[in-house]
GROMACS .gro file of N, CA and C in nm:
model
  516
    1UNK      N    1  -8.250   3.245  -6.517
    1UNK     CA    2  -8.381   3.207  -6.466
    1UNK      C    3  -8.484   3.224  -6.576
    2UNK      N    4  -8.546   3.169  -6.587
    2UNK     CA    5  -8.691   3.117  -6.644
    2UNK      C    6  -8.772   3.279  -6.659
    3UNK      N    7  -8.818   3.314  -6.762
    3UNK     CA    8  -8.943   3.426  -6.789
    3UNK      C    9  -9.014   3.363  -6.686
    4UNK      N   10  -9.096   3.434  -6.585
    4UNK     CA   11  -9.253   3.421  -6.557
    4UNK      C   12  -9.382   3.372  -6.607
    5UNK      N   13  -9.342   3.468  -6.726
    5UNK     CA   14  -9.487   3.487  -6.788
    5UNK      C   15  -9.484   3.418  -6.892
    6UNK      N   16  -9.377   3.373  -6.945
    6UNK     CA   17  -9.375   3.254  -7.072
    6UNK      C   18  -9.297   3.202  -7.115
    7UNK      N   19  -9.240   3.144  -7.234
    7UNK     CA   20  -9.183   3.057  -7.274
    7UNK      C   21  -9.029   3.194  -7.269
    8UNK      N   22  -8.909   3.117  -7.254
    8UNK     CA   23  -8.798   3.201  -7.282
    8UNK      C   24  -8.665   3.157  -7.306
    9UNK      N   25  -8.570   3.173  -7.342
    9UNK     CA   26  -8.464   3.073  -7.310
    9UNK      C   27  -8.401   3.051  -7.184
   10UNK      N   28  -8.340   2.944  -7.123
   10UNK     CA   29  -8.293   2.958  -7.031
   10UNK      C   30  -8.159   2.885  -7.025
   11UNK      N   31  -8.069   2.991  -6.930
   11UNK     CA   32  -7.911   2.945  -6.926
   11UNK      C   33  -7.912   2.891  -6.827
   12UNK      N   34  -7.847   2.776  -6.826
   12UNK     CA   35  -7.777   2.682  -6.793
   12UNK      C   36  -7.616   2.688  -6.722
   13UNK      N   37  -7.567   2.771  -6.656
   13UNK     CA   38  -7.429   2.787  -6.674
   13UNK      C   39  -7.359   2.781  -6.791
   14UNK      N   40  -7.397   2.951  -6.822
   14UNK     CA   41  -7.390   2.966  -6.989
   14UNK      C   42  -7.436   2.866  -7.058
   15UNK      N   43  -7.478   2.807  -7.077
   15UNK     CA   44  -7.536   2.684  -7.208
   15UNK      C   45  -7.680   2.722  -7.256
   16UNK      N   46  -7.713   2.738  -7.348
   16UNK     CA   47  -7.868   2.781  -7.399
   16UNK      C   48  -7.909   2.638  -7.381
   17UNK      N   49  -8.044   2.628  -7.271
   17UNK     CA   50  -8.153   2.535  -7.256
   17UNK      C   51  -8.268   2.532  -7.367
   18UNK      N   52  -8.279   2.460  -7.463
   18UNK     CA   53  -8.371   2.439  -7.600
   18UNK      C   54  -8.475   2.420  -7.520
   19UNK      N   55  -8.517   2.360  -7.401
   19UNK     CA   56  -8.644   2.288  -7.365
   19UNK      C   57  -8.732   2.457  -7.353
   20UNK      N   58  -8.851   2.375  -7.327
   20UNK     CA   59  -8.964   2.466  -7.277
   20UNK      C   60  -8.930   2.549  -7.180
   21UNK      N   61  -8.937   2.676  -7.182
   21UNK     CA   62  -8.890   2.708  -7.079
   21UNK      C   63  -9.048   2.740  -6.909
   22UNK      N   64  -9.174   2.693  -7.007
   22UNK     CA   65  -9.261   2.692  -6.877
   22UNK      C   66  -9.426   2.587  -6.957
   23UNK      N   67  -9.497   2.522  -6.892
   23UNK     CA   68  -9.540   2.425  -6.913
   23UNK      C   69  -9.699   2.431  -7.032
   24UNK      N   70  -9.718   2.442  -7.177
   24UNK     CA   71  -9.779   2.482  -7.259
   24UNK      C   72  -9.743   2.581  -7.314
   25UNK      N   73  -9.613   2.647  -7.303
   25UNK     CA   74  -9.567   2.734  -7.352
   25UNK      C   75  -9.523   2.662  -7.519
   26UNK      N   76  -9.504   2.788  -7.604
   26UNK     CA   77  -9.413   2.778  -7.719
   26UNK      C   78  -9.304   2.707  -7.760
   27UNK      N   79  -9.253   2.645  -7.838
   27UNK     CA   80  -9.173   2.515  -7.863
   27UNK      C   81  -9.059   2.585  -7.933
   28UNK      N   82  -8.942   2.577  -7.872
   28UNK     CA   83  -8.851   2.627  -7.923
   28UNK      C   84  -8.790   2.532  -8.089
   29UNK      N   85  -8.740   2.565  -8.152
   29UNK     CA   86  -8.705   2.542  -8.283
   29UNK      C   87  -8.642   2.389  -8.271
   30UNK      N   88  -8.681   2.287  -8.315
   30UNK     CA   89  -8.619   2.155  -8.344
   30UNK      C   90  -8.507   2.167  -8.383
   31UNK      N   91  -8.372   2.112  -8.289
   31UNK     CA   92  -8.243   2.114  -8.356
   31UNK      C   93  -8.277   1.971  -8.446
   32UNK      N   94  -8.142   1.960  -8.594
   32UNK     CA   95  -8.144   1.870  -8.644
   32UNK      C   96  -8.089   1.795  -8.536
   33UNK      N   97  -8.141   1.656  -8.557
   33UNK     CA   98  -8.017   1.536  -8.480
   33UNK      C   99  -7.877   1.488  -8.570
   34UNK      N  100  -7.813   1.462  -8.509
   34UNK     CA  101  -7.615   1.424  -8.543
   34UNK      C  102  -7.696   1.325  -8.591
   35UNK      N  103  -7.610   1.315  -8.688
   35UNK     CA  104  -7.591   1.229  -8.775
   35UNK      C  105  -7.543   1.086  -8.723
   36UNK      N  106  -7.586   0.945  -8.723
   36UNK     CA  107  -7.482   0.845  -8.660
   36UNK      C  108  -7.347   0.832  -8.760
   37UNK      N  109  -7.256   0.775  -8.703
   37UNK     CA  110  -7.140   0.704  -8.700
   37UNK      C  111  -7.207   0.582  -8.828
   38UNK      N  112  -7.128   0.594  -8.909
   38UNK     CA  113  -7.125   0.425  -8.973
   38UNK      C  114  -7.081   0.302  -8.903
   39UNK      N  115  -7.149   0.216  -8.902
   39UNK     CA  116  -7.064   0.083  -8.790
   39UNK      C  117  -6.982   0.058  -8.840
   40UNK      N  118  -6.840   0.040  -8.742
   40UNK     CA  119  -6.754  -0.013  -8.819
   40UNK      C  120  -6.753  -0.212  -8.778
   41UNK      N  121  -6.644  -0.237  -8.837
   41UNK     CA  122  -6.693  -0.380  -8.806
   41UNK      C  123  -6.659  -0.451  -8.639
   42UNK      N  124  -6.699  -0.502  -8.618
   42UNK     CA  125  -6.697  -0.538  -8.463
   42UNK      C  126  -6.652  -0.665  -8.430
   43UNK      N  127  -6.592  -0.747  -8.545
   43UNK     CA  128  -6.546  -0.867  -8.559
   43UNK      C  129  -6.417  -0.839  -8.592
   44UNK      N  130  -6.332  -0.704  -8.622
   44UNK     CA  131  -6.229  -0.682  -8.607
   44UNK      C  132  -6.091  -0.730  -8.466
   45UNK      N  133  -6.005  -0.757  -8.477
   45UNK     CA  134  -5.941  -0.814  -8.359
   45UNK      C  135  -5.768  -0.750  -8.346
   46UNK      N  136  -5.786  -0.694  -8.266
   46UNK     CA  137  -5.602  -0.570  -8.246
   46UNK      C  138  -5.483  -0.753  -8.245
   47UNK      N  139  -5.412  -0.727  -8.273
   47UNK     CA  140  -5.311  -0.849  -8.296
   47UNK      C  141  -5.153  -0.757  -8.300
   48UNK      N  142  -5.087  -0.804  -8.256
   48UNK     CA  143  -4.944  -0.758  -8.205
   48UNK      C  144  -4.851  -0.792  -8.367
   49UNK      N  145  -4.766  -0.694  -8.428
   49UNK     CA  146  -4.745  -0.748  -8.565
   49UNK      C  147  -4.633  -0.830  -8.574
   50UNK      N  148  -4.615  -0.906  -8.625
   50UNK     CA  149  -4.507  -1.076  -8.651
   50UNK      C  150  -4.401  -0.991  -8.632
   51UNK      N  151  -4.294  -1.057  -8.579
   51UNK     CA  152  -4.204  -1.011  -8.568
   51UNK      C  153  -4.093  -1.046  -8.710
   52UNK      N  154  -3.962  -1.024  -8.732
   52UNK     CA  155  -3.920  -1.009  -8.830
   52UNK      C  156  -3.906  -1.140  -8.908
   53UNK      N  157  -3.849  -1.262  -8.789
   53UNK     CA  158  -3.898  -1.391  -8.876
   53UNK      C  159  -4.014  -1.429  -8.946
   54UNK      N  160  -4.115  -1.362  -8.878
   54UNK     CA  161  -4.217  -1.481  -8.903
   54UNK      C  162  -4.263  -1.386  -9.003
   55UNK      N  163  -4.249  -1.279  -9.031
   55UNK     CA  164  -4.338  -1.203  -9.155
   55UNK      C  165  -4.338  -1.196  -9.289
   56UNK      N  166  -4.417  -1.188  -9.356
   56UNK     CA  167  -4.401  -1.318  -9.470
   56UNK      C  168  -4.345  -1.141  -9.614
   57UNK      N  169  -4.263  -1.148  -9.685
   57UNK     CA  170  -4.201  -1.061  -9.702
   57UNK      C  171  -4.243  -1.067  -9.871
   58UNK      N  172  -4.263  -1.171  -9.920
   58UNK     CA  173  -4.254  -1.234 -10.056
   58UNK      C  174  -4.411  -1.231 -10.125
   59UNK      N  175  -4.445  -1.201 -10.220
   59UNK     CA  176  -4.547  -1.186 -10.335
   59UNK      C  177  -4.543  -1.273 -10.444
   60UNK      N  178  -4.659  -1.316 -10.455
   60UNK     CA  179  -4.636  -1.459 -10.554
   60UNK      C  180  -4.758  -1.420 -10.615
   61UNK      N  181  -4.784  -1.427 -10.752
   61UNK     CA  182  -4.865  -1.397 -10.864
   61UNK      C  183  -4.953  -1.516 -10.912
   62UNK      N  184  -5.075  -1.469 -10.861
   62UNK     CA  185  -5.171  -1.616 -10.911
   62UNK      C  186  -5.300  -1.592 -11.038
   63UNK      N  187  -5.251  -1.686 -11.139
   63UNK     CA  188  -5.405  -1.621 -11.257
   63UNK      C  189  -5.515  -1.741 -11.203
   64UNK      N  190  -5.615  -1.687 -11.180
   64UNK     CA  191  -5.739  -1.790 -11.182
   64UNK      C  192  -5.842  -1.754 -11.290
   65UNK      N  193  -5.956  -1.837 -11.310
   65UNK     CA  194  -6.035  -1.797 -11.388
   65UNK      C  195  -6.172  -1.772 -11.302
   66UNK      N  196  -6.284  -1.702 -11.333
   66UNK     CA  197  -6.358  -1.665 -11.249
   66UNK      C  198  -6.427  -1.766 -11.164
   67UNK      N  199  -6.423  -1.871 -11.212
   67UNK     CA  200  -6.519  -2.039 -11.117
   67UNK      C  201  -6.412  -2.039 -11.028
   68UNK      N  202  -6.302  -2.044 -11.026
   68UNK     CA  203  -6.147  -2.084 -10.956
   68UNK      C  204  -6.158  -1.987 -10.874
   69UNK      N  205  -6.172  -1.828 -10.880
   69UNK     CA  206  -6.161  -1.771 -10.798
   69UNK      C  207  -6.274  -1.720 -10.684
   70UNK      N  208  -6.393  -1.791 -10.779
   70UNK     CA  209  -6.513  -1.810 -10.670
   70UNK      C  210  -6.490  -1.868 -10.594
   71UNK      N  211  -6.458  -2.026 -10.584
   71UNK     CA  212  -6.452  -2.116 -10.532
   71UNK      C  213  -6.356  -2.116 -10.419
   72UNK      N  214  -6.218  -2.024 -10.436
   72UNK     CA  215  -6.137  -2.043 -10.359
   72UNK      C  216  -6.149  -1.882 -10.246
   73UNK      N  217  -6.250  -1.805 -10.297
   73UNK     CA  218  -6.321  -1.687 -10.188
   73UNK      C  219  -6.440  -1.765 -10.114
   74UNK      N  220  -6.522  -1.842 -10.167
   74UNK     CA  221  -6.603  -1.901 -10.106
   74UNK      C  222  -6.511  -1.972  -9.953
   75UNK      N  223  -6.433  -2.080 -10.024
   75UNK     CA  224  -6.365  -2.186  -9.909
   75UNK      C  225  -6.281  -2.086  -9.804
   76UNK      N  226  -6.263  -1.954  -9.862
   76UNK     CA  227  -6.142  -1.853  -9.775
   76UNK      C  228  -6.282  -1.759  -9.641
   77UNK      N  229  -6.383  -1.764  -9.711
   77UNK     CA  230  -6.486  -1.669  -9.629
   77UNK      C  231  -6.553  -1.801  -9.527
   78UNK      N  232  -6.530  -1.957  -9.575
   78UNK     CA  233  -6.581  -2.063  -9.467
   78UNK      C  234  -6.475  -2.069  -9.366
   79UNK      N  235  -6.331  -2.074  -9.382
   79UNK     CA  236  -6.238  -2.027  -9.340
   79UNK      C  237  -6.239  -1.903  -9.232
   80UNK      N  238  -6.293  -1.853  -9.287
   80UNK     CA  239  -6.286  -1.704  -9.176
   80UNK      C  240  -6.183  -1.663  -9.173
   81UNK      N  241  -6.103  -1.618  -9.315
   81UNK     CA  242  -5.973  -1.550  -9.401
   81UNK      C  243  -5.952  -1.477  -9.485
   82UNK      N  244  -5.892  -1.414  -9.530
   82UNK     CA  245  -5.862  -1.349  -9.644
   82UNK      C  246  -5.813  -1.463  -9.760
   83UNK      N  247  -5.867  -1.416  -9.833
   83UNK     CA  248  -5.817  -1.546 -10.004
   83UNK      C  249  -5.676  -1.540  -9.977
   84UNK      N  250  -5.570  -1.411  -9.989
   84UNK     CA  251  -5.437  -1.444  -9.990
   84UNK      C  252  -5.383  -1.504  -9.843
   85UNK      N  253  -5.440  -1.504  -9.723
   85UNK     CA  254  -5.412  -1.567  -9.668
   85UNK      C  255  -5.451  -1.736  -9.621
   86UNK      N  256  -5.543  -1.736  -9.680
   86UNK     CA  257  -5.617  -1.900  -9.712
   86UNK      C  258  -5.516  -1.897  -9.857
   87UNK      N  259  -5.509  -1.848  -9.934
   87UNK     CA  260  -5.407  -1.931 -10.054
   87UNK      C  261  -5.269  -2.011  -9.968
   88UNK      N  262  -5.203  -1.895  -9.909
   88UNK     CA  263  -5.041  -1.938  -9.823
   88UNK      C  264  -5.081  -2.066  -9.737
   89UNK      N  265  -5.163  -2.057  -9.680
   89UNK     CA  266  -5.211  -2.168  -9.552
   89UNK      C  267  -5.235  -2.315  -9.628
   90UNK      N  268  -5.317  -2.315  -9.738
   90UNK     CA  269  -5.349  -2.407  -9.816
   90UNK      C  270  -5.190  -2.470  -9.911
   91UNK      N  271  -5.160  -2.389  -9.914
   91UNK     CA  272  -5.012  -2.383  -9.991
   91UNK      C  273  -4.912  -2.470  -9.907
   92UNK      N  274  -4.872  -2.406  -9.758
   92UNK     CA  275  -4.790  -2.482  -9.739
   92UNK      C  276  -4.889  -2.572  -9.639
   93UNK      N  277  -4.997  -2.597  -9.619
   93UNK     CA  278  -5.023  -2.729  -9.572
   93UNK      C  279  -4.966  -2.843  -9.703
   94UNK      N  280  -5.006  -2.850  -9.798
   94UNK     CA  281  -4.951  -2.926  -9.912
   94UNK      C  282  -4.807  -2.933  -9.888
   95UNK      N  283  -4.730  -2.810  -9.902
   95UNK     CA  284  -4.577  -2.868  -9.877
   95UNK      C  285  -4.579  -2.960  -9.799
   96UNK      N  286  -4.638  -2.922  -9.678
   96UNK     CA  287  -4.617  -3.030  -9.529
   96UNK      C  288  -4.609  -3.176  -9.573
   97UNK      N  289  -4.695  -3.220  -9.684
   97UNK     CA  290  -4.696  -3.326  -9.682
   97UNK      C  291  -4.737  -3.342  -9.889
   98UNK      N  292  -4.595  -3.336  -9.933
   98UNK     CA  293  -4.639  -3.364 -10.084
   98UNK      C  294  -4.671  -3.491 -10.156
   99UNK      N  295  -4.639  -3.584 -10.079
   99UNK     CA  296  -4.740  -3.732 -10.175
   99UNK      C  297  -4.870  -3.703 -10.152
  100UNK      N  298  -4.937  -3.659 -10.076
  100UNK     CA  299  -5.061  -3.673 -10.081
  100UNK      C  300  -5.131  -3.546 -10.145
  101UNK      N  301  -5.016  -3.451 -10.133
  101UNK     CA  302  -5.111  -3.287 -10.183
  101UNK      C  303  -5.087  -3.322 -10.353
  102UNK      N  304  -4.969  -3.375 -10.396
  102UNK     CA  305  -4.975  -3.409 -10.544
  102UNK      C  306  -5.067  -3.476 -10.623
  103UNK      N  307  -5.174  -3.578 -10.572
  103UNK     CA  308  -5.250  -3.631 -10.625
  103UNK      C  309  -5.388  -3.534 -10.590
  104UNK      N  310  -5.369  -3.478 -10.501
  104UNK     CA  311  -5.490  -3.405 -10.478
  104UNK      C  312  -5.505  -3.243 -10.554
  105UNK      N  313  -5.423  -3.232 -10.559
  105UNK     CA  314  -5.412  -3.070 -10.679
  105UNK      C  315  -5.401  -3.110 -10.825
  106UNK      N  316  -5.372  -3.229 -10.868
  106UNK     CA  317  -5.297  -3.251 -11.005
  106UNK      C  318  -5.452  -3.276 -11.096
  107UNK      N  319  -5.393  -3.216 -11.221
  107UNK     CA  320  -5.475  -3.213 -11.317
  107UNK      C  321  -5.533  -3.363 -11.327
  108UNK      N  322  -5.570  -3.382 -11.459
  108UNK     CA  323  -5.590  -3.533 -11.533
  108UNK      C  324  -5.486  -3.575 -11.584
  109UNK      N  325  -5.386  -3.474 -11.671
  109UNK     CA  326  -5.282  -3.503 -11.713
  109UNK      C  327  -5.196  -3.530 -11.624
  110UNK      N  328  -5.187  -3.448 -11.544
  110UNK     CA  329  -5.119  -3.464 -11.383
  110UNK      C  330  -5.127  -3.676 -11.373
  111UNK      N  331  -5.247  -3.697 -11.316
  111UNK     CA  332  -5.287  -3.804 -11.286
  111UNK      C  333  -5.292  -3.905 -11.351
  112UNK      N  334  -5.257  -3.886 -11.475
  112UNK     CA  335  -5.243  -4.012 -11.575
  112UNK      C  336  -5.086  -4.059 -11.579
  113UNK      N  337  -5.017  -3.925 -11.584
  113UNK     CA  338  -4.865  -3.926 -11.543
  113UNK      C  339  -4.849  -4.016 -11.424
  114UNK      N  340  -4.965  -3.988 -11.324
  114UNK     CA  341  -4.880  -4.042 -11.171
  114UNK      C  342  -4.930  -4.187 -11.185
  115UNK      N  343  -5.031  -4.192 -11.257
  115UNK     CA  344  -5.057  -4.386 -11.267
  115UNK      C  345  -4.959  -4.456 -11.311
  116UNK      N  346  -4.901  -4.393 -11.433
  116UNK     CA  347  -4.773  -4.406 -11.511
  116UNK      C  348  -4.669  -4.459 -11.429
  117UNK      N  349  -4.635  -4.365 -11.344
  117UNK     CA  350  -4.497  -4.408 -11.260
  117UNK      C  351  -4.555  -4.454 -11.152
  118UNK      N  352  -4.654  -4.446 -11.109
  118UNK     CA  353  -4.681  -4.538 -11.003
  118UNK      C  354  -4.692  -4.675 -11.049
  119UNK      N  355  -4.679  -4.713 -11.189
  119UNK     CA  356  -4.722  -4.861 -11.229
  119UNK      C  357  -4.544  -4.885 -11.237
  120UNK      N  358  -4.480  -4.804 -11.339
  120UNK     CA  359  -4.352  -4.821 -11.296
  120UNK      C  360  -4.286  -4.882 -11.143
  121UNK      N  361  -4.285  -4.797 -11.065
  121UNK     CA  362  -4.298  -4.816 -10.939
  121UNK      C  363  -4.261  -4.991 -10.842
  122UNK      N  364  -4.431  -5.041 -10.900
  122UNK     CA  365  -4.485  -5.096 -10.873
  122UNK      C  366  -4.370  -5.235 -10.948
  123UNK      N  367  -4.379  -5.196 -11.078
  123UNK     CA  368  -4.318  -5.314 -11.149
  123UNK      C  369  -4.172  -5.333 -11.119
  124UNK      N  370  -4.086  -5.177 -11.028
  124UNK     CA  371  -3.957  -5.245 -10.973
  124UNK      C  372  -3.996  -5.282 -10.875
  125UNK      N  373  -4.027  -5.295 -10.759
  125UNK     CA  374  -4.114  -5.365 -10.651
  125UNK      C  375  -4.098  -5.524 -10.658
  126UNK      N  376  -4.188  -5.551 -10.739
  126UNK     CA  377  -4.208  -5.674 -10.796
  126UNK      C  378  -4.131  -5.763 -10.861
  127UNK      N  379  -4.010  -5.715 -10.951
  127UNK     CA  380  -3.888  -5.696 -11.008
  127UNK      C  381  -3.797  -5.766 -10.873
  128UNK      N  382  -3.825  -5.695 -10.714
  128UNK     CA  383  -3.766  -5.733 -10.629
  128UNK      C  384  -3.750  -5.841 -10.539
  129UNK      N  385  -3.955  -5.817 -10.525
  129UNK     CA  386  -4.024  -5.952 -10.493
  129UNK      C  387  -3.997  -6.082 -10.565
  130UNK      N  388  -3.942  -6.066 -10.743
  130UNK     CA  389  -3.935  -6.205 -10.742
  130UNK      C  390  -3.765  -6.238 -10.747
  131UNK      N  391  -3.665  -6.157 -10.704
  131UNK     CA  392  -3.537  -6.158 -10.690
  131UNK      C  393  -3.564  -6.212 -10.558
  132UNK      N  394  -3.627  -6.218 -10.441
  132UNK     CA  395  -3.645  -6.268 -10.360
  132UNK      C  396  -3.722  -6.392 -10.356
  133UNK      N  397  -3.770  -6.435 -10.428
  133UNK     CA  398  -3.818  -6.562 -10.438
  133UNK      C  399  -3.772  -6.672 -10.527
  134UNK      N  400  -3.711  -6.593 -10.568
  134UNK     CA  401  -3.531  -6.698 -10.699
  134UNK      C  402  -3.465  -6.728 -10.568
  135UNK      N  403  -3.443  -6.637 -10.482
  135UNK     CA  404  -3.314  -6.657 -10.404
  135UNK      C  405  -3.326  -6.749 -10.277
  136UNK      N  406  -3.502  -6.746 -10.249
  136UNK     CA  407  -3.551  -6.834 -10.151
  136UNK      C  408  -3.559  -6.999 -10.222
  137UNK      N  409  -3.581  -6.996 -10.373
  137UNK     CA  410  -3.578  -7.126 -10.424
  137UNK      C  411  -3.470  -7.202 -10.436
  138UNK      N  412  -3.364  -7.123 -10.454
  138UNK     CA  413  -3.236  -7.145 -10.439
  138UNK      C  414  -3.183  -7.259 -10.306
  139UNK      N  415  -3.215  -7.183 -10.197
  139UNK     CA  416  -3.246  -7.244 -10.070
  139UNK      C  417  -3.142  -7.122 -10.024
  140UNK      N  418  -3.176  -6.987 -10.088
  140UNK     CA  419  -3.117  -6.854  -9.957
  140UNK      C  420  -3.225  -6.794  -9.870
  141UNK      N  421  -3.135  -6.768  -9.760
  141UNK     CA  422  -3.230  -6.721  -9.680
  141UNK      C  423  -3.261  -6.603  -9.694
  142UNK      N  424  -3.322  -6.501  -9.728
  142UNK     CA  425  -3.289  -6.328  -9.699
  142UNK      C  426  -3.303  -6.269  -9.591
  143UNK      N  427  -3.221  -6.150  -9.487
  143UNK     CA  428  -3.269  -6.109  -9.421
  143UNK      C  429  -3.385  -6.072  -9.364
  144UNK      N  430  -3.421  -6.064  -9.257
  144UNK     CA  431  -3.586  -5.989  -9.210
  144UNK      C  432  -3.580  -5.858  -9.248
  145UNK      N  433  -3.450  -5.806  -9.211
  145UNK     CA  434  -3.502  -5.642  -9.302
  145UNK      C  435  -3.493  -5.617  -9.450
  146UNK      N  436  -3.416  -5.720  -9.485
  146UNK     CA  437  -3.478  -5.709  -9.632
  146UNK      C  438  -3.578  -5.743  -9.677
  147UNK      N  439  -3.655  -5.818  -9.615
  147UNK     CA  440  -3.773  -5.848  -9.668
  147UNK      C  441  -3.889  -5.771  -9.601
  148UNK      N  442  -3.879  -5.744  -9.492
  148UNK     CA  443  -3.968  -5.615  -9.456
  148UNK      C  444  -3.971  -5.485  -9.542
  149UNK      N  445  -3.833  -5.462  -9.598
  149UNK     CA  446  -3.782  -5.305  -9.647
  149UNK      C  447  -3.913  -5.367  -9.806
  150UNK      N  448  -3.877  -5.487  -9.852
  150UNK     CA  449  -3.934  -5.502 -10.015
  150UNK      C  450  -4.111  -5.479  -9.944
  151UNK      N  451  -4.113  -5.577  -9.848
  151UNK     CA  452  -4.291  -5.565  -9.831
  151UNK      C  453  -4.328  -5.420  -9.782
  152UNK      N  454  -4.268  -5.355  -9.754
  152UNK     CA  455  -4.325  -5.201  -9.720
  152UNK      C  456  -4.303  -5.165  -9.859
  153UNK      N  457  -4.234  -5.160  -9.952
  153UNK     CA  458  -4.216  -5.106 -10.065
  153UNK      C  459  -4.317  -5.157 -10.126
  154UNK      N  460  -4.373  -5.279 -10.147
  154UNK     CA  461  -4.492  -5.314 -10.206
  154UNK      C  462  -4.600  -5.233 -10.179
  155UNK      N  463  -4.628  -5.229 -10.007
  155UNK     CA  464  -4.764  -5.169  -9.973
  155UNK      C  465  -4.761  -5.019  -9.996
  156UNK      N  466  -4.667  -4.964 -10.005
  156UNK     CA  467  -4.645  -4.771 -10.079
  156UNK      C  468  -4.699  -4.778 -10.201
  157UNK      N  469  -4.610  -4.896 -10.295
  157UNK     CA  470  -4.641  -4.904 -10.435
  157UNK      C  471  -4.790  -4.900 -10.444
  158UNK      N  472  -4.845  -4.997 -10.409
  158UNK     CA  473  -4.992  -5.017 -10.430
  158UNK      C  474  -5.117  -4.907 -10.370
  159UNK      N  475  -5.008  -4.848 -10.227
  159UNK     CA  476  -5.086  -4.750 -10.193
  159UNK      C  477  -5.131  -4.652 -10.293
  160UNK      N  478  -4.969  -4.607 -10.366
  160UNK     CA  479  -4.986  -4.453 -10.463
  160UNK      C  480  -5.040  -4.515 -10.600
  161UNK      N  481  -5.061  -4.666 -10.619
  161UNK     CA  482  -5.177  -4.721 -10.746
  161UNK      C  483  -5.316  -4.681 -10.722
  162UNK      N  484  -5.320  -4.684 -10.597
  162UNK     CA  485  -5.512  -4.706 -10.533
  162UNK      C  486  -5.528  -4.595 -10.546
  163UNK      N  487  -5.405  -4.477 -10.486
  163UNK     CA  488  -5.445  -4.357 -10.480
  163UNK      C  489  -5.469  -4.263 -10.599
  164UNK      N  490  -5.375  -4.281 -10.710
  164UNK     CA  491  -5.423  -4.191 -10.833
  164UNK      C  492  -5.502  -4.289 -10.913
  165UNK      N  493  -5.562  -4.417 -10.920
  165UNK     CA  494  -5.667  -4.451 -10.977
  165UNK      C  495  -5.771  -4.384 -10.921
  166UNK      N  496  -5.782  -4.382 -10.774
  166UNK     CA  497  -5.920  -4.311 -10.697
  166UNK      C  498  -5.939  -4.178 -10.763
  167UNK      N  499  -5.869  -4.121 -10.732
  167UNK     CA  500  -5.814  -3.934 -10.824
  167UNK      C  501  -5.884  -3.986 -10.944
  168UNK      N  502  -5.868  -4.047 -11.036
  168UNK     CA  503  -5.877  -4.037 -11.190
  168UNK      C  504  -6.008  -4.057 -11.172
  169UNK      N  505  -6.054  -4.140 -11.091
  169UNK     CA  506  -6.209  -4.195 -11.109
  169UNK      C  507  -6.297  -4.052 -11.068
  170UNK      N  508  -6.244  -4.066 -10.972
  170UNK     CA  509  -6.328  -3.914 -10.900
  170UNK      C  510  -6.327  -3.782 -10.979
  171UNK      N  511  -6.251  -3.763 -11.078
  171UNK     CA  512  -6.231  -3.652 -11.142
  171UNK      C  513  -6.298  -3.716 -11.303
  172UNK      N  514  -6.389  -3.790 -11.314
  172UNK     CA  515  -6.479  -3.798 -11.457
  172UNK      C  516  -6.547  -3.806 -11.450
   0.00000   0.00000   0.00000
């Protein structure tokens, strides 16, 4: 119980009461306040861990130079990833589909190469196209799937021409 006549401590069921113990009385001693907690991050997310297939077991060694490795923390933080896990993701999306990731990763040298054999390419193609038009002058007929199989082969050819000329242009 409470002093009467003035300020005193008062228990609580055993607990020392800091407050006033009567109204204009004396101010008992300011405890410091606790310290907070550092936030931790709150965008964190609990995830169940891969099981033995799917966990990726293997370390692969990458040199970049500092623009390269800006660039590819920048695209990994738009991502909402870790760089080594935006590297793997970026990685095998390309496997998924390598005619198109080859012209799109490849150097200049890369790309001068692929005009190269894409003109190659192009010139057995054509090579075929006019084996087919000897053979139509002739008065042969050629199959429809052979001549579908050469005209799809044309439109690839010319596709992967358009495509690493575009590359070369875009990259000067």
């Amino acid at each position: 119980m409470p002093a009467p006549q003035g300020a005193g401590v008062v228990q609580h069921r055993g607990v020392l009461d800091h407050g006033a113990a009567t109204e204009g009385g004396s101010q008992p001693e300011k405890l410091e306040p606790r310290r907070k907690r550092r936030a931790t991050k709150t965008t964190s997310r609990k995830r169940s861990p891969k099981t033995t297939p799917d966990k990726r077991a293997y370390v692969c060694s990458v040199r970049l130079n500092d623009i390269e490795k800006q660039q590819l923390a920048d695209a990994a933080a738009a991502a909402r990833t870790s760089l080594p896990a935006f590297l793997a993701r970026a990685g095998l999306a390309a496997a998924r589909n390598p005619e198109s990731a080859a012209a799109s990763i490849a150097g200049e040298r890369e790309l001068i190469a692929e005009v190269f054999a894409a003109r190659r390419h192009l010139g057995q193609v054509g090579n075929n196209v006019n084996q087919i038009a000897r053979a139509i002058n002739l008065g042969d007929r050629p199959a429809d799937a052979q001549l579908d199989a050469v005209l799809n082969a044309v439109r690839r050819a010319t596709e992967r021409v358009q495509a690493a000329t575009d590359k070369l242009l875009e990259s000067r």
